């Protein structure tokens, strides 16, 4: 299976969003837009709705909702061109309702689970989602510490659900990426490794090369 590398964008202004989109456009098919509400995580980003509607790009936009009660946000998001949504199991009691709403709109949905959240918490929903989104850092910021124990969690999940795509978010670099792919991940979301490099295209290419073959 080809491994997908998706740059993540976590910004506080529209200008920063545009800058980052332009920077990765030549090297990616899609981006991962982090949305933080200051409640579910201790950080606040752009709200994202209007920015996603007005930014000019051919990139596909996936939205990572690091927000409390995502059920209150999702209908507004479905009116934007974003085509993939990730919400946290820790943030809602209404997971099935959110999944159904997204699938009725014919868009992709994944559930995110934090490093310390047991995989059992998403068991009832696995058949209804397009992928599982494993967090390998505590959510909220670029540059969090990679939580090594999630590797076993991913491998266990992959053993029991070999056909369910696994996306991983947090601390992806040339050292962690191959370990994650070996454990069963096929989509890797990378932030600081790309943005802190001097050459964005080279950083994306490096991540691709360490997981190919
Ligand atoms: C973490 C965000 C991630 C973040 C990844 O809260 O959900 O998407 O942007 O950044 P790095 O790769 O720096 O851990
Ligand atoms: Zn994210």
JSON list of C-alpha atoms and ligand atoms in Angstrom, two decimals:
[
{"chain": "A", "resi": 1, "resn": "UNK", "atom": "CA", "xyz": [0.00, 0.00, 0.00]},
{"chain": "A", "resi": 2, "resn": "UNK", "atom": "CA", "xyz": [1.47, 3.44, -0.86]},
{"chain": "A", "resi": 3, "resn": "UNK", "atom": "CA", "xyz": [2.02, 5.56, 2.24]},
{"chain": "A", "resi": 4, "resn": "UNK", "atom": "CA", "xyz": [0.53, 9.02, 2.24]},
{"chain": "A", "resi": 5, "resn": "UNK", "atom": "CA", "xyz": [2.37, 11.95, 3.87]},
{"chain": "A", "resi": 6, "resn": "UNK", "atom": "CA", "xyz": [0.08, 14.85, 4.79]},
{"chain": "A", "resi": 7, "resn": "UNK", "atom": "CA", "xyz": [1.45, 18.21, 6.01]},
{"chain": "A", "resi": 8, "resn": "UNK", "atom": "CA", "xyz": [-0.39, 19.61, 9.01]},
{"chain": "A", "resi": 9, "resn": "UNK", "atom": "CA", "xyz": [-1.32, 23.25, 9.36]},
{"chain": "A", "resi": 10, "resn": "UNK", "atom": "CA", "xyz": [-1.97, 24.71, 12.82]},
{"chain": "A", "resi": 11, "resn": "UNK", "atom": "CA", "xyz": [-2.32, 28.49, 12.57]},
{"chain": "A", "resi": 12, "resn": "UNK", "atom": "CA", "xyz": [-3.74, 31.50, 14.33]},
{"chain": "A", "resi": 13, "resn": "UNK", "atom": "CA", "xyz": [-4.26, 33.74, 11.29]},
{"chain": "A", "resi": 14, "resn": "UNK", "atom": "CA", "xyz": [-5.55, 33.51, 7.74]},
{"chain": "A", "resi": 15, "resn": "UNK", "atom": "CA", "xyz": [-2.26, 34.93, 6.44]},
{"chain": "A", "resi": 16, "resn": "UNK", "atom": "CA", "xyz": [-0.33, 32.09, 8.03]},
{"chain": "A", "resi": 17, "resn": "UNK", "atom": "CA", "xyz": [-2.76, 29.58, 6.52]},
{"chain": "A", "resi": 18, "resn": "UNK", "atom": "CA", "xyz": [-2.31, 30.99, 3.02]},
{"chain": "A", "resi": 19, "resn": "UNK", "atom": "CA", "xyz": [1.47, 31.06, 3.45]},
{"chain": "A", "resi": 20, "resn": "UNK", "atom": "CA", "xyz": [1.59, 27.41, 4.50]},
{"chain": "A", "resi": 21, "resn": "UNK", "atom": "CA", "xyz": [-0.80, 26.26, 1.77]},
{"chain": "A", "resi": 22, "resn": "UNK", "atom": "CA", "xyz": [1.35, 27.96, -0.86]},
{"chain": "A", "resi": 23, "resn": "UNK", "atom": "CA", "xyz": [4.48, 26.38, 0.63]},
{"chain": "A", "resi": 24, "resn": "UNK", "atom": "CA", "xyz": [3.21, 22.79, 0.43]},
{"chain": "A", "resi": 25, "resn": "UNK", "atom": "CA", "xyz": [1.05, 22.99, -2.70]},
{"chain": "A", "resi": 26, "resn": "UNK", "atom": "CA", "xyz": [3.80, 21.70, -5.03]},
{"chain": "A", "resi": 27, "resn": "UNK", "atom": "CA", "xyz": [4.54, 18.71, -2.81]},
{"chain": "A", "resi": 28, "resn": "UNK", "atom": "CA", "xyz": [1.20, 17.44, -1.49]},
{"chain": "A", "resi": 29, "resn": "UNK", "atom": "CA", "xyz": [-2.29, 16.42, -2.61]},
{"chain": "A", "resi": 30, "resn": "UNK", "atom": "CA", "xyz": [-3.92, 17.32, 0.65]},
{"chain": "A", "resi": 31, "resn": "UNK", "atom": "CA", "xyz": [-3.37, 19.12, 3.93]},
{"chain": "A", "resi": 32, "resn": "UNK", "atom": "CA", "xyz": [-4.44, 18.47, 7.49]},
{"chain": "A", "resi": 33, "resn": "UNK", "atom": "CA", "xyz": [-5.95, 21.57, 9.09]},
{"chain": "A", "resi": 34, "resn": "UNK", "atom": "CA", "xyz": [-5.76, 21.58, 12.88]},
{"chain": "A", "resi": 35, "resn": "UNK", "atom": "CA", "xyz": [-8.58, 23.36, 14.65]},
{"chain": "A", "resi": 36, "resn": "UNK", "atom": "CA", "xyz": [-8.21, 24.01, 18.39]},
{"chain": "A", "resi": 37, "resn": "UNK", "atom": "CA", "xyz": [-10.88, 25.64, 20.56]},
{"chain": "A", "resi": 38, "resn": "UNK", "atom": "CA", "xyz": [-8.99, 26.38, 23.79]},
{"chain": "A", "resi": 39, "resn": "UNK", "atom": "CA", "xyz": [-11.37, 24.03, 25.63]},
{"chain": "A", "resi": 40, "resn": "UNK", "atom": "CA", "xyz": [-10.63, 20.52, 24.44]},
{"chain": "A", "resi": 41, "resn": "UNK", "atom": "CA", "xyz": [-6.97, 21.50, 24.10]},
{"chain": "A", "resi": 42, "resn": "UNK", "atom": "CA", "xyz": [-5.06, 24.42, 25.67]},
{"chain": "A", "resi": 43, "resn": "UNK", "atom": "CA", "xyz": [-4.46, 26.24, 22.39]},
{"chain": "A", "resi": 44, "resn": "UNK", "atom": "CA", "xyz": [-6.61, 28.31, 20.03]},
{"chain": "A", "resi": 45, "resn": "UNK", "atom": "CA", "xyz": [-6.33, 28.36, 16.23]},
{"chain": "A", "resi": 46, "resn": "UNK", "atom": "CA", "xyz": [-8.32, 30.03, 13.48]},
{"chain": "A", "resi": 47, "resn": "UNK", "atom": "CA", "xyz": [-11.99, 29.01, 13.53]},
{"chain": "A", "resi": 48, "resn": "UNK", "atom": "CA", "xyz": [-11.44, 27.75, 10.02]},
{"chain": "A", "resi": 49, "resn": "UNK", "atom": "CA", "xyz": [-14.85, 27.82, 8.33]},
{"chain": "A", "resi": 50, "resn": "UNK", "atom": "CA", "xyz": [-14.48, 31.05, 6.40]},
{"chain": "A", "resi": 51, "resn": "UNK", "atom": "CA", "xyz": [-10.79, 30.56, 5.79]},
{"chain": "A", "resi": 52, "resn": "UNK", "atom": "CA", "xyz": [-11.44, 27.13, 4.24]},
{"chain": "A", "resi": 53, "resn": "UNK", "atom": "CA", "xyz": [-14.19, 28.59, 2.07]},
{"chain": "A", "resi": 54, "resn": "UNK", "atom": "CA", "xyz": [-12.14, 31.46, 0.75]},
{"chain": "A", "resi": 55, "resn": "UNK", "atom": "CA", "xyz": [-8.61, 30.11, 0.41]},
{"chain": "A", "resi": 56, "resn": "UNK", "atom": "CA", "xyz": [-7.68, 29.45, -3.20]},
{"chain": "A", "resi": 57, "resn": "UNK", "atom": "CA", "xyz": [-6.14, 26.01, -3.54]},
{"chain": "A", "resi": 58, "resn": "UNK", "atom": "CA", "xyz": [-6.50, 22.70, -5.33]},
{"chain": "A", "resi": 59, "resn": "UNK", "atom": "CA", "xyz": [-5.33, 20.82, -2.24]},
{"chain": "A", "resi": 60, "resn": "UNK", "atom": "CA", "xyz": [-7.86, 18.64, -0.51]},
{"chain": "A", "resi": 61, "resn": "UNK", "atom": "CA", "xyz": [-8.48, 19.82, 3.03]},
{"chain": "A", "resi": 62, "resn": "UNK", "atom": "CA", "xyz": [-8.93, 17.43, 5.93]},
{"chain": "A", "resi": 63, "resn": "UNK", "atom": "CA", "xyz": [-9.98, 18.99, 9.22]},
{"chain": "A", "resi": 64, "resn": "UNK", "atom": "CA", "xyz": [-8.81, 17.79, 12.63]},
{"chain": "A", "resi": 65, "resn": "UNK", "atom": "CA", "xyz": [-11.35, 19.03, 15.14]},
{"chain": "A", "resi": 66, "resn": "UNK", "atom": "CA", "xyz": [-9.55, 19.34, 18.46]},
{"chain": "A", "resi": 67, "resn": "UNK", "atom": "CA", "xyz": [-12.72, 20.83, 19.90]},
{"chain": "A", "resi": 68, "resn": "UNK", "atom": "CA", "xyz": [-15.14, 19.99, 22.66]},
{"chain": "A", "resi": 69, "resn": "UNK", "atom": "CA", "xyz": [-18.58, 18.76, 21.47]},
{"chain": "A", "resi": 70, "resn": "UNK", "atom": "CA", "xyz": [-17.74, 18.49, 17.74]},
{"chain": "A", "resi": 71, "resn": "UNK", "atom": "CA", "xyz": [-21.44, 17.78, 17.14]},
{"chain": "A", "resi": 72, "resn": "UNK", "atom": "CA", "xyz": [-21.99, 21.53, 17.52]},
{"chain": "A", "resi": 73, "resn": "UNK", "atom": "CA", "xyz": [-19.48, 22.35, 14.76]},
{"chain": "A", "resi": 74, "resn": "UNK", "atom": "CA", "xyz": [-19.89, 19.69, 12.14]},
{"chain": "A", "resi": 75, "resn": "UNK", "atom": "CA", "xyz": [-22.91, 21.03, 10.24]},
{"chain": "A", "resi": 76, "resn": "UNK", "atom": "CA", "xyz": [-21.14, 24.34, 9.66]},
{"chain": "A", "resi": 77, "resn": "UNK", "atom": "CA", "xyz": [-18.02, 22.49, 8.50]},
{"chain": "A", "resi": 78, "resn": "UNK", "atom": "CA", "xyz": [-20.01, 20.42, 6.01]},
{"chain": "A", "resi": 79, "resn": "UNK", "atom": "CA", "xyz": [-20.88, 23.64, 4.19]},
{"chain": "A", "resi": 80, "resn": "UNK", "atom": "CA", "xyz": [-17.16, 24.20, 3.43]},
{"chain": "A", "resi": 81, "resn": "UNK", "atom": "CA", "xyz": [-15.10, 22.50, 0.69]},
{"chain": "A", "resi": 82, "resn": "UNK", "atom": "CA", "xyz": [-13.24, 20.36, 3.26]},
{"chain": "A", "resi": 83, "resn": "UNK", "atom": "CA", "xyz": [-13.84, 16.71, 2.43]},
{"chain": "A", "resi": 84, "resn": "UNK", "atom": "CA", "xyz": [-12.48, 14.79, 5.40]},
{"chain": "A", "resi": 85, "resn": "UNK", "atom": "CA", "xyz": [-13.15, 15.22, 9.11]},
{"chain": "A", "resi": 86, "resn": "UNK", "atom": "CA", "xyz": [-11.52, 13.89, 12.26]},
{"chain": "A", "resi": 87, "resn": "UNK", "atom": "CA", "xyz": [-13.15, 14.30, 15.65]},
{"chain": "A", "resi": 88, "resn": "UNK", "atom": "CA", "xyz": [-12.02, 13.09, 19.08]},
{"chain": "A", "resi": 89, "resn": "UNK", "atom": "CA", "xyz": [-13.78, 10.28, 20.90]},
{"chain": "A", "resi": 90, "resn": "UNK", "atom": "CA", "xyz": [-12.82, 12.01, 24.19]},
{"chain": "A", "resi": 91, "resn": "UNK", "atom": "CA", "xyz": [-14.71, 15.16, 23.16]},
{"chain": "A", "resi": 92, "resn": "UNK", "atom": "CA", "xyz": [-18.20, 13.83, 22.58]},
{"chain": "A", "resi": 93, "resn": "UNK", "atom": "CA", "xyz": [-20.99, 11.51, 23.67]},
{"chain": "A", "resi": 94, "resn": "UNK", "atom": "CA", "xyz": [-22.50, 11.70, 20.19]},
{"chain": "A", "resi": 95, "resn": "UNK", "atom": "CA", "xyz": [-19.98, 9.86, 18.02]},
{"chain": "A", "resi": 96, "resn": "UNK", "atom": "CA", "xyz": [-22.54, 7.90, 15.99]},
{"chain": "A", "resi": 97, "resn": "UNK", "atom": "CA", "xyz": [-24.60, 11.01, 15.28]},
{"chain": "A", "resi": 98, "resn": "UNK", "atom": "CA", "xyz": [-21.50, 12.85, 14.04]},
{"chain": "A", "resi": 99, "resn": "UNK", "atom": "CA", "xyz": [-20.43, 9.93, 11.85]},
{"chain": "A", "resi": 100, "resn": "UNK", "atom": "CA", "xyz": [-23.91, 9.65, 10.31]},
{"chain": "A", "resi": 101, "resn": "UNK", "atom": "CA", "xyz": [-24.04, 13.39, 9.60]},
{"chain": "A", "resi": 102, "resn": "UNK", "atom": "CA", "xyz": [-20.66, 13.30, 7.83]},
{"chain": "A", "resi": 103, "resn": "UNK", "atom": "CA", "xyz": [-21.47, 10.16, 5.83]},
{"chain": "A", "resi": 104, "resn": "UNK", "atom": "CA", "xyz": [-24.84, 11.58, 4.74]},
{"chain": "A", "resi": 105, "resn": "UNK", "atom": "CA", "xyz": [-22.87, 14.47, 3.25]},
{"chain": "A", "resi": 106, "resn": "UNK", "atom": "CA", "xyz": [-20.70, 11.90, 1.44]},
{"chain": "A", "resi": 107, "resn": "UNK", "atom": "CA", "xyz": [-17.46, 13.02, 3.10]},
{"chain": "A", "resi": 108, "resn": "UNK", "atom": "CA", "xyz": [-14.76, 11.03, 4.90]},
{"chain": "A", "resi": 109, "resn": "UNK", "atom": "CA", "xyz": [-14.71, 10.57, 8.66]},
{"chain": "A", "resi": 110, "resn": "UNK", "atom": "CA", "xyz": [-12.10, 9.33, 11.10]},
{"chain": "A", "resi": 111, "resn": "UNK", "atom": "CA", "xyz": [-12.08, 9.16, 14.89]},
{"chain": "A", "resi": 112, "resn": "UNK", "atom": "CA", "xyz": [-9.03, 10.46, 16.75]},
{"chain": "A", "resi": 113, "resn": "UNK", "atom": "CA", "xyz": [-7.85, 8.84, 19.95]},
{"chain": "A", "resi": 114, "resn": "UNK", "atom": "CA", "xyz": [-5.34, 10.40, 22.30]},
{"chain": "A", "resi": 115, "resn": "UNK", "atom": "CA", "xyz": [-2.22, 8.47, 23.37]},
{"chain": "A", "resi": 116, "resn": "UNK", "atom": "CA", "xyz": [-3.72, 7.39, 26.69]},
{"chain": "A", "resi": 117, "resn": "UNK", "atom": "CA", "xyz": [-7.23, 6.58, 25.41]},
{"chain": "A", "resi": 118, "resn": "UNK", "atom": "CA", "xyz": [-7.90, 2.85, 25.04]},
{"chain": "A", "resi": 119, "resn": "UNK", "atom": "CA", "xyz": [-8.72, 1.65, 21.55]},
{"chain": "A", "resi": 120, "resn": "UNK", "atom": "CA", "xyz": [-11.79, -0.11, 23.00]},
{"chain": "A", "resi": 121, "resn": "UNK", "atom": "CA", "xyz": [-13.48, 3.30, 23.24]},
{"chain": "A", "resi": 122, "resn": "UNK", "atom": "CA", "xyz": [-13.94, 3.41, 19.46]},
{"chain": "A", "resi": 123, "resn": "UNK", "atom": "CA", "xyz": [-14.89, -0.24, 18.96]},
{"chain": "A", "resi": 124, "resn": "UNK", "atom": "CA", "xyz": [-18.63, 0.36, 18.44]},
{"chain": "A", "resi": 125, "resn": "UNK", "atom": "CA", "xyz": [-17.90, 2.81, 15.62]},
{"chain": "A", "resi": 126, "resn": "UNK", "atom": "CA", "xyz": [-15.16, 1.10, 13.64]},
{"chain": "A", "resi": 127, "resn": "UNK", "atom": "CA", "xyz": [-17.47, -0.33, 10.95]},
{"chain": "A", "resi": 128, "resn": "UNK", "atom": "CA", "xyz": [-18.91, 3.12, 10.29]},
{"chain": "A", "resi": 129, "resn": "UNK", "atom": "CA", "xyz": [-15.73, 5.18, 9.89]},
{"chain": "A", "resi": 130, "resn": "UNK", "atom": "CA", "xyz": [-13.28, 5.47, 6.99]},
{"chain": "A", "resi": 131, "resn": "UNK", "atom": "CA", "xyz": [-10.12, 5.40, 9.12]},
{"chain": "A", "resi": 132, "resn": "UNK", "atom": "CA", "xyz": [-8.80, 5.62, 12.67]},
{"chain": "A", "resi": 133, "resn": "UNK", "atom": "CA", "xyz": [-6.62, 8.59, 13.63]},
{"chain": "A", "resi": 134, "resn": "UNK", "atom": "CA", "xyz": [-4.08, 7.67, 16.30]},
{"chain": "A", "resi": 135, "resn": "UNK", "atom": "CA", "xyz": [-2.50, 10.60, 18.16]},
{"chain": "A", "resi": 136, "resn": "UNK", "atom": "CA", "xyz": [1.16, 10.00, 18.95]},
{"chain": "A", "resi": 137, "resn": "UNK", "atom": "CA", "xyz": [1.45, 13.29, 20.87]},
{"chain": "A", "resi": 138, "resn": "UNK", "atom": "CA", "xyz": [-0.89, 15.04, 23.29]},
{"chain": "A", "resi": 139, "resn": "UNK", "atom": "CA", "xyz": [-3.05, 17.15, 20.97]},
{"chain": "A", "resi": 140, "resn": "UNK", "atom": "CA", "xyz": [-2.92, 20.92, 20.67]},
{"chain": "A", "resi": 141, "resn": "UNK", "atom": "CA", "xyz": [0.50, 22.00, 19.45]},
{"chain": "A", "resi": 142, "resn": "UNK", "atom": "CA", "xyz": [3.29, 21.42, 16.97]},
{"chain": "A", "resi": 143, "resn": "UNK", "atom": "CA", "xyz": [6.34, 19.69, 18.33]},
{"chain": "A", "resi": 144, "resn": "UNK", "atom": "CA", "xyz": [4.84, 17.50, 21.07]},
{"chain": "A", "resi": 145, "resn": "UNK", "atom": "CA", "xyz": [6.73, 14.54, 22.44]},
{"chain": "A", "resi": 146, "resn": "UNK", "atom": "CA", "xyz": [6.24, 11.30, 20.50]},
{"chain": "A", "resi": 147, "resn": "UNK", "atom": "CA", "xyz": [4.56, 8.73, 22.74]},
{"chain": "A", "resi": 148, "resn": "UNK", "atom": "CA", "xyz": [6.35, 5.50, 21.88]},
{"chain": "A", "resi": 149, "resn": "UNK", "atom": "CA", "xyz": [3.74, 3.24, 23.52]},
{"chain": "A", "resi": 150, "resn": "UNK", "atom": "CA", "xyz": [1.20, 4.11, 20.80]},
{"chain": "A", "resi": 151, "resn": "UNK", "atom": "CA", "xyz": [3.23, 1.91, 18.44]},
{"chain": "A", "resi": 152, "resn": "UNK", "atom": "CA", "xyz": [1.96, -1.20, 20.25]},
{"chain": "A", "resi": 153, "resn": "UNK", "atom": "CA", "xyz": [-1.57, 0.18, 20.29]},
{"chain": "A", "resi": 154, "resn": "UNK", "atom": "CA", "xyz": [-1.43, 0.64, 16.52]},
{"chain": "A", "resi": 155, "resn": "UNK", "atom": "CA", "xyz": [0.04, -2.82, 15.93]},
{"chain": "A", "resi": 156, "resn": "UNK", "atom": "CA", "xyz": [-2.70, -4.43, 18.06]},
{"chain": "A", "resi": 157, "resn": "UNK", "atom": "CA", "xyz": [-5.41, -2.53, 16.26]},
{"chain": "A", "resi": 158, "resn": "UNK", "atom": "CA", "xyz": [-3.96, -3.45, 12.88]},
{"chain": "A", "resi": 159, "resn": "UNK", "atom": "CA", "xyz": [-3.88, -7.12, 13.86]},
{"chain": "A", "resi": 160, "resn": "UNK", "atom": "CA", "xyz": [-7.60, -7.15, 14.68]},
{"chain": "A", "resi": 161, "resn": "UNK", "atom": "CA", "xyz": [-8.72, -4.76, 11.90]},
{"chain": "A", "resi": 162, "resn": "UNK", "atom": "CA", "xyz": [-6.23, -5.29, 9.05]},
{"chain": "A", "resi": 163, "resn": "UNK", "atom": "CA", "xyz": [-8.47, -3.57, 6.50]},
{"chain": "A", "resi": 164, "resn": "UNK", "atom": "CA", "xyz": [-9.17, -0.36, 8.43]},
{"chain": "A", "resi": 165, "resn": "UNK", "atom": "CA", "xyz": [-6.83, 2.43, 7.31]},
{"chain": "A", "resi": 166, "resn": "UNK", "atom": "CA", "xyz": [-4.68, 3.90, 10.09]},
{"chain": "A", "resi": 167, "resn": "UNK", "atom": "CA", "xyz": [-3.68, 7.57, 10.11]},
{"chain": "A", "resi": 168, "resn": "UNK", "atom": "CA", "xyz": [-1.13, 8.82, 12.64]},
{"chain": "A", "resi": 169, "resn": "UNK", "atom": "CA", "xyz": [-0.61, 12.38, 13.86]},
{"chain": "A", "resi": 170, "resn": "UNK", "atom": "CA", "xyz": [2.21, 13.80, 15.95]},
{"chain": "A", "resi": 171, "resn": "UNK", "atom": "CA", "xyz": [6.00, 13.60, 16.14]},
{"chain": "A", "resi": 172, "resn": "UNK", "atom": "CA", "xyz": [6.42, 12.17, 12.63]},
{"chain": "A", "resi": 173, "resn": "UNK", "atom": "CA", "xyz": [10.04, 12.34, 11.43]},
{"chain": "A", "resi": 174, "resn": "UNK", "atom": "CA", "xyz": [12.39, 10.05, 9.48]},
{"chain": "A", "resi": 175, "resn": "UNK", "atom": "CA", "xyz": [13.01, 8.02, 12.63]},
{"chain": "A", "resi": 176, "resn": "UNK", "atom": "CA", "xyz": [9.39, 7.50, 13.77]},
{"chain": "A", "resi": 177, "resn": "UNK", "atom": "CA", "xyz": [7.78, 7.19, 10.32]},
{"chain": "A", "resi": 178, "resn": "UNK", "atom": "CA", "xyz": [9.15, 3.73, 9.40]},
{"chain": "A", "resi": 179, "resn": "UNK", "atom": "CA", "xyz": [8.22, 2.35, 12.85]},
{"chain": "A", "resi": 180, "resn": "UNK", "atom": "CA", "xyz": [4.66, 3.57, 12.42]},
{"chain": "A", "resi": 181, "resn": "UNK", "atom": "CA", "xyz": [4.36, 2.06, 8.96]},
{"chain": "A", "resi": 182, "resn": "UNK", "atom": "CA", "xyz": [5.74, -1.22, 10.26]},
{"chain": "A", "resi": 183, "resn": "UNK", "atom": "CA", "xyz": [3.04, -1.15, 12.98]},
{"chain": "A", "resi": 184, "resn": "UNK", "atom": "CA", "xyz": [0.33, -0.73, 10.32]},
{"chain": "A", "resi": 185, "resn": "UNK", "atom": "CA", "xyz": [-0.09, 2.98, 9.61]},
{"chain": "A", "resi": 186, "resn": "UNK", "atom": "CA", "xyz": [-0.65, 4.07, 6.01]},
{"chain": "A", "resi": 187, "resn": "UNK", "atom": "CA", "xyz": [-1.28, 7.83, 6.40]},
{"chain": "A", "resi": 188, "resn": "UNK", "atom": "CA", "xyz": [1.20, 10.03, 8.28]},
{"chain": "A", "resi": 189, "resn": "UNK", "atom": "CA", "xyz": [0.44, 13.61, 9.28]},
{"chain": "A", "resi": 190, "resn": "UNK", "atom": "CA", "xyz": [3.55, 15.72, 9.85]},
{"chain": "A", "resi": 191, "resn": "UNK", "atom": "CA", "xyz": [3.90, 19.23, 11.26]},
{"chain": "A", "resi": 192, "resn": "UNK", "atom": "CA", "xyz": [7.09, 20.52, 12.82]},
{"chain": "A", "resi": 193, "resn": "UNK", "atom": "CA", "xyz": [9.39, 18.21, 10.89]},
{"chain": "A", "resi": 194, "resn": "UNK", "atom": "CA", "xyz": [8.20, 19.86, 7.68]},
{"chain": "A", "resi": 195, "resn": "UNK", "atom": "CA", "xyz": [7.88, 23.43, 8.96]},
{"chain": "A", "resi": 196, "resn": "UNK", "atom": "CA", "xyz": [11.15, 23.53, 10.84]},
{"chain": "A", "resi": 197, "resn": "UNK", "atom": "CA", "xyz": [13.15, 22.27, 7.89]},
{"chain": "A", "resi": 198, "resn": "UNK", "atom": "CA", "xyz": [14.70, 24.84, 5.61]},
{"chain": "A", "resi": 199, "resn": "UNK", "atom": "CA", "xyz": [13.29, 23.12, 2.55]},
{"chain": "A", "resi": 200, "resn": "UNK", "atom": "CA", "xyz": [9.65, 22.02, 2.77]},
{"chain": "A", "resi": 201, "resn": "UNK", "atom": "CA", "xyz": [9.79, 19.98, -0.45]},
{"chain": "A", "resi": 202, "resn": "UNK", "atom": "CA", "xyz": [12.89, 18.15, 0.69]},
{"chain": "A", "resi": 203, "resn": "UNK", "atom": "CA", "xyz": [11.36, 17.35, 4.08]},
{"chain": "A", "resi": 204, "resn": "UNK", "atom": "CA", "xyz": [8.25, 15.86, 2.45]},
{"chain": "A", "resi": 205, "resn": "UNK", "atom": "CA", "xyz": [10.42, 13.89, 0.01]},
{"chain": "A", "resi": 206, "resn": "UNK", "atom": "CA", "xyz": [12.56, 12.58, 2.87]},
{"chain": "A", "resi": 207, "resn": "UNK", "atom": "CA", "xyz": [9.53, 11.32, 4.76]},
{"chain": "A", "resi": 208, "resn": "UNK", "atom": "CA", "xyz": [8.24, 9.66, 1.58]},
{"chain": "A", "resi": 209, "resn": "UNK", "atom": "CA", "xyz": [11.58, 8.01, 0.92]},
{"chain": "A", "resi": 210, "resn": "UNK", "atom": "CA", "xyz": [12.02, 6.52, 4.41]},
{"chain": "A", "resi": 211, "resn": "UNK", "atom": "CA", "xyz": [8.65, 4.76, 4.15]},
{"chain": "A", "resi": 212, "resn": "UNK", "atom": "CA", "xyz": [8.83, 3.58, 0.56]},
{"chain": "A", "resi": 213, "resn": "UNK", "atom": "CA", "xyz": [9.84, 0.04, -0.27]},
{"chain": "B", "resi": 1, "resn": "LIG", "atom": "C1", "xyz": [-1.24, 18.11, 17.29]},
{"chain": "B", "resi": 1, "resn": "LIG", "atom": "C2", "xyz": [-1.85, 18.33, 15.94]},
{"chain": "B", "resi": 1, "resn": "LIG", "atom": "C3", "xyz": [-0.96, 17.78, 14.90]},
{"chain": "B", "resi": 1, "resn": "LIG", "atom": "C4", "xyz": [0.30, 18.61, 14.79]},
{"chain": "B", "resi": 1, "resn": "LIG", "atom": "C5", "xyz": [1.43, 17.73, 14.40]},
{"chain": "B", "resi": 1, "resn": "LIG", "atom": "O1", "xyz": [-2.01, 18.66, 18.21]},
{"chain": "B", "resi": 1, "resn": "LIG", "atom": "O2", "xyz": [-3.08, 17.65, 15.84]},
{"chain": "B", "resi": 1, "resn": "LIG", "atom": "O3", "xyz": [-1.60, 17.64, 13.65]},
{"chain": "B", "resi": 1, "resn": "LIG", "atom": "O4", "xyz": [0.12, 19.66, 13.87]},
{"chain": "B", "resi": 1, "resn": "LIG", "atom": "O5", "xyz": [2.61, 18.41, 14.60]},
{"chain": "B", "resi": 1, "resn": "LIG", "atom": "P1", "xyz": [3.99, 17.66, 14.87]},
{"chain": "B", "resi": 1, "resn": "LIG", "atom": "O6", "xyz": [4.29, 16.84, 13.65]},
{"chain": "B", "resi": 1, "resn": "LIG", "atom": "O7", "xyz": [4.94, 18.77, 15.11]},
{"chain": "B", "resi": 1, "resn": "LIG", "atom": "O8", "xyz": [3.80, 16.77, 16.09]},
{"chain": "B", "resi": 2, "resn": "LIG", "atom": "ZN1", "xyz": [-3.76, 17.23, 13.86]}
]
